[in-house]
C-alpha cells in the first residue's frame, strides 16, 4: 500500500506530538513551521544573530530524527537557567538552537544550515520554514489595543480583554520557500484524484 503524503502546518508543541504519532504511517511527511516565534531562548538568538527563530524547527527535527535516541535528545537539551535571560547568556538555551546557529554560519545560510541539520540527524521527513523572511506578528484586541509579538499574544501578556480581533504579519509582503508550495500542491492533487 502506498504511504500517505502528509503536510503539517504549525510548529508548536502540538505539532511535535502530532509528528511523533504520524511517523509510523508515512515517510512522506513535510512540516511547514511558523517563523513568528520571538520569545524565550530562540527569540534571544533571533535578536542576537539576526536569524529566523530556530526553536520550533529544532523541536520538529527532534520529533522526526532517526538518529540514535541520545543524539536526538541533544537537540532538545536545555542548559539550566532563565530562558528569557540576557541575549548573550548560555543560560536557558537549547543546544539544538545553538547547533542551528553554528550550522547556518558554517554553511553560509539558515536554509543550508537547516538542510544539513536534517541530513545529520537523519530526519524522517522534510522540515521547511513557512516564510523566507524573518517575520513578526501583532494583534488588535476587540478593545482596539495593539499587542506586538507572538509571545505576548500567545501568553496573554497585555491589559484588558483577552480577545483578539485581528492578527497581522510583518512584513506584509513575504514569501514561502518553493518546496512548501510544491508540498501543498502534491496534497491538493492527491485530494482531487480521490474526490
Coordinates of C-alpha atoms in Angstrom, one line a residue:
X1 CA 0.0 0.0 0.0
X2 CA 1.3 3.5 -0.9
X3 CA 2.2 5.7 2.0
X4 CA 0.1 8.8 2.5
X5 CA 1.6 12.2 1.8
X6 CA 1.3 14.4 4.9
X7 CA 1.8 18.1 5.3
X8 CA 1.7 19.6 8.8
X9 CA 1.4 23.3 9.3
X10 CA 2.4 24.8 12.7
X11 CA 5.4 24.2 14.8
X12 CA 4.5 24.4 18.4
X13 CA 4.2 21.6 21.0
X14 CA 1.0 20.2 19.4
X15 CA 2.8 19.8 16.0
X16 CA 5.7 17.9 17.7
X17 CA 3.2 15.4 19.3
X18 CA 1.4 15.0 16.0
X19 CA 4.7 14.3 14.2
X20 CA 5.6 11.6 16.7
X21 CA 2.2 10.0 16.2
X22 CA 2.4 10.2 12.3
X23 CA 5.9 8.7 12.0
X24 CA 4.9 5.0 11.8
X25 CA 2.4 5.7 9.0
X26 CA 4.5 7.6 6.4
X27 CA 7.9 8.7 5.3
X28 CA 6.3 11.3 3.1
X29 CA 5.9 13.9 5.9
X30 CA 6.5 17.6 5.3
X31 CA 6.4 20.1 8.1
X32 CA 5.9 23.8 7.4
X33 CA 6.9 25.7 10.6
X34 CA 5.8 29.2 11.6
X35 CA 8.7 31.8 11.8
X36 CA 6.9 34.3 14.1
X37 CA 8.3 33.0 17.4
X38 CA 10.0 35.8 19.3
X39 CA 10.1 34.5 22.9
X40 CA 12.4 32.6 25.2
X41 CA 15.8 31.3 24.2
X42 CA 15.0 31.1 20.4
X43 CA 13.9 34.7 20.5
X44 CA 17.2 35.7 22.1
X45 CA 19.1 34.0 19.4
X46 CA 16.9 35.6 16.8
X47 CA 17.7 39.1 18.1
X48 CA 21.4 38.4 18.8
X49 CA 22.3 36.8 15.4
X50 CA 19.5 38.2 13.1
X51 CA 18.3 34.8 12.1
X52 CA 14.9 33.2 11.9
X53 CA 13.7 31.6 15.2
X54 CA 15.2 28.1 15.3
X55 CA 13.3 26.6 18.3
X56 CA 10.2 25.1 16.6
X57 CA 12.3 23.8 13.7
X58 CA 14.6 22.1 16.1
X59 CA 11.7 20.6 18.1
X60 CA 10.2 19.2 14.9
X61 CA 13.6 17.8 13.8
X62 CA 13.9 16.1 17.2
X63 CA 10.5 14.5 16.7
X64 CA 11.4 13.2 13.2
X65 CA 15.0 12.3 13.9
X66 CA 16.1 8.7 13.1
X67 CA 19.5 9.3 14.8
X68 CA 20.4 7.4 18.0
X69 CA 18.0 8.4 20.8
X70 CA 20.7 10.1 22.8
X71 CA 21.8 12.2 19.8
X72 CA 18.1 13.2 19.2
X73 CA 17.8 14.2 22.9
X74 CA 20.8 16.5 22.5
X75 CA 18.7 18.6 20.2
X76 CA 16.2 19.5 22.9
X77 CA 18.7 19.6 25.8
X78 CA 18.4 22.9 27.6
X79 CA 21.1 24.5 29.7
X80 CA 20.0 25.4 33.2
X81 CA 18.9 29.0 33.8
X82 CA 16.4 31.6 32.6
X83 CA 15.2 31.2 29.0
X84 CA 14.3 34.9 29.0
X85 CA 17.7 36.0 30.3
X86 CA 20.4 38.1 28.7
X87 CA 20.8 37.8 24.9
X88 CA 24.4 36.6 25.1
X89 CA 24.0 34.2 28.0
X90 CA 24.2 30.4 27.6
X91 CA 21.7 30.0 30.5
X92 CA 18.3 28.6 29.4
X93 CA 19.5 27.9 25.8
X94 CA 18.5 24.8 23.9
X95 CA 21.6 23.0 22.4
X96 CA 19.8 22.3 19.1
X97 CA 19.2 26.0 18.7
X98 CA 22.9 26.8 19.2
X99 CA 23.8 24.0 16.7
X100 CA 21.4 25.6 14.2
X101 CA 23.1 29.0 14.6
X102 CA 26.5 27.3 14.1
X103 CA 25.4 25.3 11.1
X104 CA 23.9 28.4 9.5
X105 CA 27.3 30.1 9.8
X106 CA 29.2 27.1 8.6
X107 CA 27.1 26.6 5.5
X108 CA 26.6 30.2 4.7
X109 CA 22.8 30.5 5.2
X110 CA 20.0 29.5 7.5
X111 CA 18.3 27.5 4.7
X112 CA 21.5 25.5 4.1
X113 CA 22.0 25.0 7.8
X114 CA 18.6 23.6 8.2
X115 CA 19.1 21.2 5.3
X116 CA 22.4 19.9 6.8
X117 CA 20.8 19.5 10.3
X118 CA 18.1 17.3 8.7
X119 CA 20.8 15.2 7.0
X120 CA 23.0 14.9 10.1
X121 CA 20.1 14.0 12.4
X122 CA 18.5 11.7 9.7
X123 CA 15.1 13.3 9.5
X124 CA 12.2 11.0 8.8
X125 CA 10.5 13.8 6.8
X126 CA 11.2 17.3 5.4
X127 CA 11.1 20.5 7.5
X128 CA 10.8 24.0 6.0
X129 CA 10.2 27.4 7.4
X130 CA 6.8 28.9 6.4
X131 CA 8.4 32.1 5.2
X132 CA 11.7 33.1 3.6
X133 CA 11.6 36.3 5.6
X134 CA 12.1 36.8 9.3
X135 CA 8.5 37.7 10.3
X136 CA 6.8 39.1 13.3
X137 CA 3.1 39.2 14.3
X138 CA 1.0 41.8 16.0
X139 CA -2.6 41.7 17.0
X140 CA -5.5 44.1 17.6
X141 CA -7.8 43.2 20.5
X142 CA -11.6 43.7 20.5
X143 CA -11.0 46.8 22.6
X144 CA -8.6 48.3 20.0
X145 CA -5.4 47.6 21.9
X146 CA -2.3 46.8 19.8
X147 CA -0.2 43.8 21.1
X148 CA 3.2 43.3 19.4
X149 CA 5.0 39.9 19.5
X150 CA 4.0 36.3 19.3
X151 CA 5.0 35.6 23.0
X152 CA 2.8 38.5 24.4
X153 CA -0.2 37.4 22.2
X154 CA 0.2 33.7 23.0
X155 CA 0.6 34.2 26.8
X156 CA -1.9 36.9 27.1
X157 CA 0.6 39.4 28.4
X158 CA -1.4 42.5 27.7
X159 CA -4.1 44.5 29.7
X160 CA -7.8 44.3 29.0
X161 CA -9.9 41.6 27.5
X162 CA -8.0 38.6 26.2
X163 CA -10.0 38.6 23.0
X164 CA -8.2 39.1 19.6
X165 CA -10.0 40.7 16.7
X166 CA -7.3 40.7 14.1
X167 CA -3.7 39.2 13.7
X168 CA -1.2 40.8 11.3
X169 CA 2.0 39.6 9.8
X170 CA 5.1 41.9 9.3
X171 CA 6.4 42.3 6.7
X172 CA 3.0 42.1 4.9
X173 CA 4.7 41.0 1.6
X174 CA 6.5 37.9 2.4
X175 CA 7.1 34.6 0.5
X176 CA 7.3 30.9 1.2
X177 CA 10.1 28.6 0.0
X178 CA 9.2 26.9 -3.3
X179 CA 9.5 23.5 -1.5
X180 CA 6.5 24.5 0.7
X181 CA 4.4 25.3 -2.4
X182 CA 5.3 22.0 -4.0
X183 CA 4.4 20.0 -0.9
X184 CA 1.0 21.8 -0.7
X185 CA 0.4 21.3 -4.4
X186 CA 1.0 17.5 -4.0
X187 CA -1.6 17.3 -1.3
X188 CA -4.1 19.2 -3.4
X189 CA -3.5 17.0 -6.4
X190 CA -3.9 13.8 -4.3
X191 CA -7.2 15.2 -2.9
X192 CA -8.6 15.9 -6.4
X193 CA -7.7 12.4 -7.5
X194 CA -9.6 10.9 -4.6
X195 CA -12.5 13.3 -4.7

